[in-house]
PDB file of C-alpha atoms in Angstrom:
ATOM      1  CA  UNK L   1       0.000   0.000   0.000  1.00 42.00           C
ATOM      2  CA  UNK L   2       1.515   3.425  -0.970  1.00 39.00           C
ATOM      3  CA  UNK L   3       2.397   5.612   2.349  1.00 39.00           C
ATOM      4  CA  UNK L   4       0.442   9.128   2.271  1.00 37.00           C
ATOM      5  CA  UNK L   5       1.655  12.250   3.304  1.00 36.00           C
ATOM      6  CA  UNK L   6      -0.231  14.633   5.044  1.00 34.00           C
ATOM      7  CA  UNK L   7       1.445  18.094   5.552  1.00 36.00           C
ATOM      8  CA  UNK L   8       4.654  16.297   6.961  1.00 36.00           C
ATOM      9  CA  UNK L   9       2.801  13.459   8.712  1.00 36.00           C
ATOM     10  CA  UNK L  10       3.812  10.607   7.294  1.00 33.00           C
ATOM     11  CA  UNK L  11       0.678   7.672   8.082  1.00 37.00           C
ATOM     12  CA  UNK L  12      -0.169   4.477   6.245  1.00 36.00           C
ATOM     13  CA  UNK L  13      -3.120   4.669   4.031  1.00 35.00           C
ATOM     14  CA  UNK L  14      -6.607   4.128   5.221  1.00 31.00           C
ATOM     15  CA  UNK L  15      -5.195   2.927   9.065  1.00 33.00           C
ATOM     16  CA  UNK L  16      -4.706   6.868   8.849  1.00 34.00           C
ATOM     17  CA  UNK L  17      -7.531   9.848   9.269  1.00 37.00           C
ATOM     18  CA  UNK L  18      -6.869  13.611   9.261  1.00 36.00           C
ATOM     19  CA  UNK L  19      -8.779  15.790  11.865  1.00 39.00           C
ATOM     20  CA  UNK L  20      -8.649  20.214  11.453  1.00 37.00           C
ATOM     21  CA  UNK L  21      -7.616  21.502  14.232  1.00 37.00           C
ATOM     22  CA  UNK L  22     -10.228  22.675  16.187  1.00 39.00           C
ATOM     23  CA  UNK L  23     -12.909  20.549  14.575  1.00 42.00           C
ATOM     24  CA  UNK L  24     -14.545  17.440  15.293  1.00 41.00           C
ATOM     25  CA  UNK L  25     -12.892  14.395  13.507  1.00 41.00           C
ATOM     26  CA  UNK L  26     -16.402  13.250  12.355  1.00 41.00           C
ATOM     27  CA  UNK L  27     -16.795  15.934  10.902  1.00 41.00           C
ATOM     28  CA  UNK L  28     -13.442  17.044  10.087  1.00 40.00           C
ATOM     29  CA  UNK L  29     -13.257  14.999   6.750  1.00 32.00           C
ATOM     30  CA  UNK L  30     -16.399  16.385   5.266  1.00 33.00           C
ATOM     31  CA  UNK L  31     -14.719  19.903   5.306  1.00 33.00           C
ATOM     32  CA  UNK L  32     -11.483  19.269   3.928  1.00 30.00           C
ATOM     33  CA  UNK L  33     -10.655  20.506   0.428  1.00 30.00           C
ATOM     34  CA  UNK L  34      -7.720  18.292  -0.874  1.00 32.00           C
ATOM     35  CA  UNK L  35      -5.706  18.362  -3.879  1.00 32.00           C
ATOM     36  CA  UNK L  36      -4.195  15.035  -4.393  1.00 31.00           C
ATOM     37  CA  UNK L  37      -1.119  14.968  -6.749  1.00 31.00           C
ATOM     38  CA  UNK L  38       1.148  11.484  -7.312  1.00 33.00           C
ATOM     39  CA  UNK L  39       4.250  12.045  -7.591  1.00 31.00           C
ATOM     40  CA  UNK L  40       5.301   8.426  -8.462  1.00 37.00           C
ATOM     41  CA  UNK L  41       7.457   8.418  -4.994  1.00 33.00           C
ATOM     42  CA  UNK L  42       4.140   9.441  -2.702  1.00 30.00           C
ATOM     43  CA  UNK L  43       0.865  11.150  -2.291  1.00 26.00           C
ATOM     44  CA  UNK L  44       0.610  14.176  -1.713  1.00 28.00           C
ATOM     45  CA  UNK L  45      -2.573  15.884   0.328  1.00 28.00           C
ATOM     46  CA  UNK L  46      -2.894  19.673  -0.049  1.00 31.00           C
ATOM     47  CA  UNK L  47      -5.137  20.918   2.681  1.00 34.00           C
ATOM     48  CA  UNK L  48      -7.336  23.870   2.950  1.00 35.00           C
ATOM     49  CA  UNK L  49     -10.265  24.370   4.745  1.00 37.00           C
ATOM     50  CA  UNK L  50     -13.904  25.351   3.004  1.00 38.00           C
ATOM     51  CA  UNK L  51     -13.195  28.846   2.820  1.00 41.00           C
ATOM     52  CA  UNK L  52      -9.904  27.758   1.386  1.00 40.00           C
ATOM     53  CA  UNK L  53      -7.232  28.789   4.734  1.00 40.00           C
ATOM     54  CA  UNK L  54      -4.534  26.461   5.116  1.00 42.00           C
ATOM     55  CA  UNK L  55      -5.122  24.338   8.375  1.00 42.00           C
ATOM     56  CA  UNK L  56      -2.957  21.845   9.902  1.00 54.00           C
ATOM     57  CA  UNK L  57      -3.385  18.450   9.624  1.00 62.00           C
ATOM     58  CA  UNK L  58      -3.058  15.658  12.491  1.00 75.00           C
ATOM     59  CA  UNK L  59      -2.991  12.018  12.426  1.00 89.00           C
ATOM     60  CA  UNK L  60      -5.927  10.902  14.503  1.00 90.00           C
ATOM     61  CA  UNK L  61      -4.784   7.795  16.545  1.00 92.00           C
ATOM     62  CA  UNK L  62      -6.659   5.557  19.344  1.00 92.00           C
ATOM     63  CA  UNK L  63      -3.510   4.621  20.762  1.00 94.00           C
ATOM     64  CA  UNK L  64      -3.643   8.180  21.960  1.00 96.00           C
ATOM     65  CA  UNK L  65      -5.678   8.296  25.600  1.00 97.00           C
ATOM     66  CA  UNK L  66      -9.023   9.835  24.570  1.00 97.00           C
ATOM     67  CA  UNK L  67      -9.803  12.697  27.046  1.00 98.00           C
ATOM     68  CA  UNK L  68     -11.924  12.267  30.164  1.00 98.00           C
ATOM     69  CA  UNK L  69     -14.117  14.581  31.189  1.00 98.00           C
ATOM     70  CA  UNK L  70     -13.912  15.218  34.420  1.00 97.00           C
ATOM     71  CA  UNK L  71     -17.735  15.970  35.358  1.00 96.00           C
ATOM     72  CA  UNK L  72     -20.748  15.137  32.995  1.00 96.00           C
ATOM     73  CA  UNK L  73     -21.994  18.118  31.132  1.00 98.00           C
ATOM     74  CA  UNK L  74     -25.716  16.778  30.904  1.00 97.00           C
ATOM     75  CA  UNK L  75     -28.844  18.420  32.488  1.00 97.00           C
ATOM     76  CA  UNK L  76     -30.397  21.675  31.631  1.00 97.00           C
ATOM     77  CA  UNK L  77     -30.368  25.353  32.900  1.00 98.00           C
ATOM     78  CA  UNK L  78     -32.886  28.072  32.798  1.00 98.00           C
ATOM     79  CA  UNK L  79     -31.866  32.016  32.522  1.00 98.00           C
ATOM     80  CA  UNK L  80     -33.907  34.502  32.178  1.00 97.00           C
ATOM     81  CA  UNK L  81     -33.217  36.860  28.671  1.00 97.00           C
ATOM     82  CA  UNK L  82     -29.318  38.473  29.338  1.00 96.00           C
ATOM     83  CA  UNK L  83     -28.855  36.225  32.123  1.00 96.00           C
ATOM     84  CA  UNK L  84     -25.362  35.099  33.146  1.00 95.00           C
ATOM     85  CA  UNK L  85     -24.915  31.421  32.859  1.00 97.00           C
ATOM     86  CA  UNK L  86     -21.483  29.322  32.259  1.00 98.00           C
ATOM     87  CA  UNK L  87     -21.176  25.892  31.200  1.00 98.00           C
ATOM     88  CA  UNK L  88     -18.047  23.601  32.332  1.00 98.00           C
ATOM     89  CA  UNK L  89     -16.725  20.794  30.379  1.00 97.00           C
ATOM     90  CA  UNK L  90     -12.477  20.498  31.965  1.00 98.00           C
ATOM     91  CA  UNK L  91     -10.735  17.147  30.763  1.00 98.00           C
ATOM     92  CA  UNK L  92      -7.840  15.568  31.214  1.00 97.00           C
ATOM     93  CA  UNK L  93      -5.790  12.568  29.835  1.00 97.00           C
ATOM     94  CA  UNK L  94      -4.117   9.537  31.193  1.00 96.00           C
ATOM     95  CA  UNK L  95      -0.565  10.222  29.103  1.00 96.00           C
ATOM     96  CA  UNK L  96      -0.596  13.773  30.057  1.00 94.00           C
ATOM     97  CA  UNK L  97      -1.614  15.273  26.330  1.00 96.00           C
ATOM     98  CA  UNK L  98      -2.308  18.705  25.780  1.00 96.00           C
ATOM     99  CA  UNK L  99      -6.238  19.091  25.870  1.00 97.00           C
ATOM    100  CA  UNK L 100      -7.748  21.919  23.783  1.00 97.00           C
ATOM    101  CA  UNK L 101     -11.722  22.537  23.391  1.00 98.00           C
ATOM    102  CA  UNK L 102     -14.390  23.369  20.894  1.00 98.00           C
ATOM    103  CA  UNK L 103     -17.698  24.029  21.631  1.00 98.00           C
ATOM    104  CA  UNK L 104     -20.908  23.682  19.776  1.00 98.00           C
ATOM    105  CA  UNK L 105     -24.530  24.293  19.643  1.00 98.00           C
ATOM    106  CA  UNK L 106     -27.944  22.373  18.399  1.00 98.00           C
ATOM    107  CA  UNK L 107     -31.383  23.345  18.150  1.00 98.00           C
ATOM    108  CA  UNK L 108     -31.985  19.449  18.311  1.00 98.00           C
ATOM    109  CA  UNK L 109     -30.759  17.068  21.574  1.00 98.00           C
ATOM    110  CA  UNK L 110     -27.943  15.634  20.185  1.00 98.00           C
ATOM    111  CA  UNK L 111     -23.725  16.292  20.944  1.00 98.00           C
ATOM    112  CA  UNK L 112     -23.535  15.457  16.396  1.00 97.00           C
ATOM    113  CA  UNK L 113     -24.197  17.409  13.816  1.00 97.00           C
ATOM    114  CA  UNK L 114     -24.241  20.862  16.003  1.00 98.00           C
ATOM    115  CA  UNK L 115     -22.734  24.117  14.851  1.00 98.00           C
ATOM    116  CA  UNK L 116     -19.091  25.002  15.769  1.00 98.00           C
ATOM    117  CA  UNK L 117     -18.868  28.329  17.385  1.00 98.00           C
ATOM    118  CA  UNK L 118     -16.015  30.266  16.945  1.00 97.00           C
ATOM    119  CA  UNK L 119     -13.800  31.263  19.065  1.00 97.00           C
ATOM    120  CA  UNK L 120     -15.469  29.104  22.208  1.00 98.00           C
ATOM    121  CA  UNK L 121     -12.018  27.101  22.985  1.00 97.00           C
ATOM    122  CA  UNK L 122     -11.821  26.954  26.558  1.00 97.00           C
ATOM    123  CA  UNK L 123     -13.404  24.494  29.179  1.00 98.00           C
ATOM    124  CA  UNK L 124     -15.883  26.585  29.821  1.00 98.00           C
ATOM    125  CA  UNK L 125     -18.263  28.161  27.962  1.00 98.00           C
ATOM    126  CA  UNK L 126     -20.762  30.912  28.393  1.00 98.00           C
ATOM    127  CA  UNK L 127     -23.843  31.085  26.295  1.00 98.00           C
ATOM    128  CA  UNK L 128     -25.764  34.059  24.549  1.00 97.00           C
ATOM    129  CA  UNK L 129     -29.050  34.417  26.488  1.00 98.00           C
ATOM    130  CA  UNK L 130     -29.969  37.487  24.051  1.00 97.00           C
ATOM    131  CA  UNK L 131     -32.918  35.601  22.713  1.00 97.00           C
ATOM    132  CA  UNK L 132     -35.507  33.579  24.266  1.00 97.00           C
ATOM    133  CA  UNK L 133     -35.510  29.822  23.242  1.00 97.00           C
ATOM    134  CA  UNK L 134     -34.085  26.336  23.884  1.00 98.00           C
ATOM    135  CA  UNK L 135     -30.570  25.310  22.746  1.00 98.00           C
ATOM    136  CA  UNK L 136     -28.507  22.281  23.619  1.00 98.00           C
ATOM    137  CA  UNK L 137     -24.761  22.708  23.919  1.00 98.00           C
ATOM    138  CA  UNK L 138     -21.751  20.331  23.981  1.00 98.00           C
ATOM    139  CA  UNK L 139     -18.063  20.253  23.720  1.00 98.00           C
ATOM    140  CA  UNK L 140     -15.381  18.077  22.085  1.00 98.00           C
ATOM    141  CA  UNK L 141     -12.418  18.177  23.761  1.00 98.00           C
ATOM    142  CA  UNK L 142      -8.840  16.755  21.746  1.00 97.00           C
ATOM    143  CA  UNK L 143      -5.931  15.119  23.324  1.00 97.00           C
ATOM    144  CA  UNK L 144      -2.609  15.956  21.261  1.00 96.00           C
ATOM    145  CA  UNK L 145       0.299  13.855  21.702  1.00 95.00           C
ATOM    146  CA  UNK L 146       3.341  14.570  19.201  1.00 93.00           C
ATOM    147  CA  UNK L 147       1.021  15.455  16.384  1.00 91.00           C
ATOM    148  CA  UNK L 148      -1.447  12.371  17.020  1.00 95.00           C
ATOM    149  CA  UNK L 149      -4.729  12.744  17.999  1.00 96.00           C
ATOM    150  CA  UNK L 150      -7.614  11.510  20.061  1.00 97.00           C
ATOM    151  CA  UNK L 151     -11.154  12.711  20.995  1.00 97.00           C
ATOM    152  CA  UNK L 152     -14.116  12.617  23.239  1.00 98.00           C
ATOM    153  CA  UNK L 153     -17.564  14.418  23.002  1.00 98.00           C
ATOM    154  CA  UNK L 154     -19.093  15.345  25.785  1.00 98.00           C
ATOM    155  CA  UNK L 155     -22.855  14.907  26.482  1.00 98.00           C
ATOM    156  CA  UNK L 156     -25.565  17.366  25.956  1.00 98.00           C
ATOM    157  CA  UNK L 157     -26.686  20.521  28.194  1.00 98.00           C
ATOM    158  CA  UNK L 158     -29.733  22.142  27.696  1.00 98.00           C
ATOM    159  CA  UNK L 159     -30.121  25.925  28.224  1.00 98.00           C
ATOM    160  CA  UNK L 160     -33.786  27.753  27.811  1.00 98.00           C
ATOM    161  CA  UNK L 161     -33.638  31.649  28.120  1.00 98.00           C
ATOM    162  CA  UNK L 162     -37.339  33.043  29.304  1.00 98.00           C
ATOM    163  CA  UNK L 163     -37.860  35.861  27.466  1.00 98.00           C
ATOM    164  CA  UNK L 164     -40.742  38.282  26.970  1.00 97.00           C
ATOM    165  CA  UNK L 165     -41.877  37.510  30.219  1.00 98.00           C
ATOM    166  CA  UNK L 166     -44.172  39.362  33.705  1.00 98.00           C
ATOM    167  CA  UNK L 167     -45.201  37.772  37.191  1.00 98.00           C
ATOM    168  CA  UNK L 168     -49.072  37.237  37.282  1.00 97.00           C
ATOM    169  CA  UNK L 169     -50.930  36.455  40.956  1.00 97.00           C
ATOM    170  CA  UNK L 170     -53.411  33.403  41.241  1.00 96.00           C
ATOM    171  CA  UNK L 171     -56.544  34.788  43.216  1.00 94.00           C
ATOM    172  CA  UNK L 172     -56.957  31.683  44.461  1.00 95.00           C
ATOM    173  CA  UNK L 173     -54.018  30.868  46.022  1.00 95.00           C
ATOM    174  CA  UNK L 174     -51.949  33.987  46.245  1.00 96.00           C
ATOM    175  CA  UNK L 175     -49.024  32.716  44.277  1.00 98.00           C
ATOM    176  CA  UNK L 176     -47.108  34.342  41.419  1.00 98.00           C
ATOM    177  CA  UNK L 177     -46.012  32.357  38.463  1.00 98.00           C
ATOM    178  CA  UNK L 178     -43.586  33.927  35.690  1.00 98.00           C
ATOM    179  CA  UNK L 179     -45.088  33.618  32.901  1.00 98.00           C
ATOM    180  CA  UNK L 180     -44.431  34.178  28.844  1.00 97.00           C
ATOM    181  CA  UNK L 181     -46.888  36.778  26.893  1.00 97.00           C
ATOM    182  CA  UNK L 182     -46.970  35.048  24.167  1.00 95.00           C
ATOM    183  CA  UNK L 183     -47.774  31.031  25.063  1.00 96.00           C
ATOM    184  CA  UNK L 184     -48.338  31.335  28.561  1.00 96.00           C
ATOM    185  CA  UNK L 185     -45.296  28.848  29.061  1.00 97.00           C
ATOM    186  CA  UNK L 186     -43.568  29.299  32.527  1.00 97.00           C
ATOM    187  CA  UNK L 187     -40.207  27.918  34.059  1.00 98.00           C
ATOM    188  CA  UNK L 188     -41.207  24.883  36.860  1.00 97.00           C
ATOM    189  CA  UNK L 189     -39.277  22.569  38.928  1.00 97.00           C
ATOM    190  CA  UNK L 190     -35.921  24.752  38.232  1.00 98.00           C
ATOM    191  CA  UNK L 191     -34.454  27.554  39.952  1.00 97.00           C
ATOM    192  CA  UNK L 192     -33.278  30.820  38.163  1.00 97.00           C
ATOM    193  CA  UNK L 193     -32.429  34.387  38.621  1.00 96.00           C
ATOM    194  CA  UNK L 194     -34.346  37.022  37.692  1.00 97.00           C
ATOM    195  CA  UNK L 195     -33.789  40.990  38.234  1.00 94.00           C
ATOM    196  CA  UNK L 196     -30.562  40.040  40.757  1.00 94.00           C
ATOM    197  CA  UNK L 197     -33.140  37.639  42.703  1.00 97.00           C
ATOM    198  CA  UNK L 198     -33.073  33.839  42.455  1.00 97.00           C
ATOM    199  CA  UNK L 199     -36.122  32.261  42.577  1.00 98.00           C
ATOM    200  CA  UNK L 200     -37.423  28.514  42.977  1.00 98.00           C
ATOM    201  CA  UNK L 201     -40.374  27.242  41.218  1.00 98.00           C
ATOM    202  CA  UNK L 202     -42.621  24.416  42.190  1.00 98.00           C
ATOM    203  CA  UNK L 203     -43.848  21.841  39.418  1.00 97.00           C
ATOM    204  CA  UNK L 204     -46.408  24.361  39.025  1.00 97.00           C
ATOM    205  CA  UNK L 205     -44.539  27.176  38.034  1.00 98.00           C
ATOM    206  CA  UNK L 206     -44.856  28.899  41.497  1.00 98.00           C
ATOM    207  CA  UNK L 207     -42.165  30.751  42.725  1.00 98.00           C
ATOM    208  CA  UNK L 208     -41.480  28.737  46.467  1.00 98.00           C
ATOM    209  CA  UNK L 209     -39.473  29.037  49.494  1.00 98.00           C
ATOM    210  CA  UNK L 210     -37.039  26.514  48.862  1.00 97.00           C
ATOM    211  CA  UNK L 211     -36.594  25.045  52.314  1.00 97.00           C
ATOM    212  CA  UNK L 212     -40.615  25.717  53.061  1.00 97.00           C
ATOM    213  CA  UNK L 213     -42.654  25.454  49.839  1.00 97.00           C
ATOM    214  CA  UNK L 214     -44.394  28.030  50.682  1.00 98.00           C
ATOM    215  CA  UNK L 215     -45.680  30.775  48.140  1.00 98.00           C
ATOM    216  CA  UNK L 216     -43.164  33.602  47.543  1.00 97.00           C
ATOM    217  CA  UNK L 217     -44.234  37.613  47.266  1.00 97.00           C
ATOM    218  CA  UNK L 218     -42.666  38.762  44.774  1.00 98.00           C
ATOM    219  CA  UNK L 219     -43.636  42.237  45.099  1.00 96.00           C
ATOM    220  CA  UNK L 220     -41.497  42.174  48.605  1.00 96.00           C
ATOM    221  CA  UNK L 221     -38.273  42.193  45.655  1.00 95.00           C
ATOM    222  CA  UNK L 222     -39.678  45.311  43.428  1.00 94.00           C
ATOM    223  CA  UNK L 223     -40.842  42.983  40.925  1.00 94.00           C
ATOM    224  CA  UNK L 224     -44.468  44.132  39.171  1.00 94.00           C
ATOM    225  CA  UNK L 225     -46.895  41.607  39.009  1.00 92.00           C
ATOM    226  CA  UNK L 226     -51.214  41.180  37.803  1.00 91.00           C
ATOM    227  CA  UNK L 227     -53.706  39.346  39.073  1.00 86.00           C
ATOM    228  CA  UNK L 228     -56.033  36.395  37.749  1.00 78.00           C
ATOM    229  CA  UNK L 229     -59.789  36.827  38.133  1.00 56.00           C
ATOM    230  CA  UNK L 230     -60.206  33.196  38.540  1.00 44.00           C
ATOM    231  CA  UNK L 231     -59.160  30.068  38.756  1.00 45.00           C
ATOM    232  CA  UNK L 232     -60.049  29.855  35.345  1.00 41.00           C
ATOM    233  CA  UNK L 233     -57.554  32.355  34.420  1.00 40.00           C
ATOM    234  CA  UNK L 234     -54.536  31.975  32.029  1.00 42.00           C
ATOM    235  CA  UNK L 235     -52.043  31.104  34.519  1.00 40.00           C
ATOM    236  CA  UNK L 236     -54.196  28.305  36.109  1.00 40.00           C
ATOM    237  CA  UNK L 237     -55.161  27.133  32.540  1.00 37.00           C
ATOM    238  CA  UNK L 238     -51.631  27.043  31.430  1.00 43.00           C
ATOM    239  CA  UNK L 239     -50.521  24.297  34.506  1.00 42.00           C
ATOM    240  CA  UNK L 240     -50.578  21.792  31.477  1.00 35.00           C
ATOM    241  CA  UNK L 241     -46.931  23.688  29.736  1.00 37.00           C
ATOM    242  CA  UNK L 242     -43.551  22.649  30.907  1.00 38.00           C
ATOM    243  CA  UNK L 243     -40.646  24.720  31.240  1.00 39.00           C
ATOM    244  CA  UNK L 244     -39.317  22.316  28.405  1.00 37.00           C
ATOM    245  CA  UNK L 245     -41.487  24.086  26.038  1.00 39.00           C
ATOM    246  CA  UNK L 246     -39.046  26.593  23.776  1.00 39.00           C
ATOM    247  CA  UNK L 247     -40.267  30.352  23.421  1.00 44.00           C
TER     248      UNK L 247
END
């Protein structure tokens, strides 16, 4: 089998894959743009990325320790619209590797197939919580050993930002849920921060004392709030929509 040469590395045919720095190696190979020229002695791989910059090719190799992560990224997190939230993803690896990130993000729960974002590098990550919505996040982090590669992908995390949102009072039981003008949709079972104050919410979208239960007044924190009529009112109709639901 004729040896190929990849930007100076040197690997044996199809026992050999090429990863761009600072992608993921599954998808890594769809993005390459190669010129292949045989020059009777070896192949030759030009590489250039889409947009046609030079990028440096590694050898990806399993005999390289694939990164651990050192706490699972998986759950979900809800932030109210320009909230502060950061998501942590550190690794490590057992033959002492240098570890570098990328993080991506999917409008579907899955850690493939996501967009890369650029310039999010680091172990941890801090979303944009400009727009109101659901987005699931993950990270690939890439152990480099003398030019050889290996990789692991890290779980999913969830992030909803509440946007377009006001506190309404239930007549009938004195409690204030935070609820979304345009489906009625309201964060439950979850705890967020909202105007400097952090707030717990019951299954039923209540804001709670954590340690009591009990209903919360959120007027007591400057926060403006209406009032249902009835029981019949939107925020008791609307006990049906999760906080899952995207804005």
């Amino acid at each position: 089998m004729k040896a190929l040469k990849i930007s100076g590395i040197l690997a044996a045919g199809i026992s050999t894959a090429m990863l761009l720095a600072g992608c993921s190696f599954s998808g890594g190979m769809n993005r390459l743009v190669g010129t292949v020229t045989d020059t009777g002695k070896e192949t030759v791989v030009s590489a250039s990325s889409e947009e046609g910059t030079p990028v440096q090719a590694l050898s990806f190799n399993t005999d390289v320790a694939a990164p651990a992560f050192k706490s699972d990224l998986s759950g979900s997190t809800d932030v109210a619209v320009n909230g502060k939230t950061t998501l942590s993803a550190k690794a490590s690896a057992s033959d002492g590797g240098k570890i570098t990130y990328q993080w991506y993000s999917n409008n579907v729960d899955s850690n493939g197939g996501g967009t890369k974002i650029p310039g999010a590098t680091s172990a941890d990550y801090t979303p944009d919580t400009s727009e109101g919505g659901t987005t699931y996040y993950y990270v690939v982090a890439i152990n480099t050993v003398k030019g050889q590669v290996n990789e692991t992908t890290s779980s999913t995390h969830s992030v909803t930002v509440w946007a377009n949102m006001y506190w309404q009072r239930n007549a009938d039981n004195g409690g204030y849920q935070y609820l979304n003008h345009d489906d009625g949709s309201y964060p439950s079972n979850t705890s967020m921060e909202i105007d400097g104050v952090t707030y717990t919410f019951n299954d039923s979208g209540f804001a709670v004392d954590p340690d009591t239960g009990d209903y919360v007044d959120v007027t007591q924190f400057g926060e403006n709030a209406s009032e249902s009529s009835s029981s019949n009112s939107s925020a008791s109709a609307n006990d049906a929509v999760q906080s899952s639901s995207a804005q």
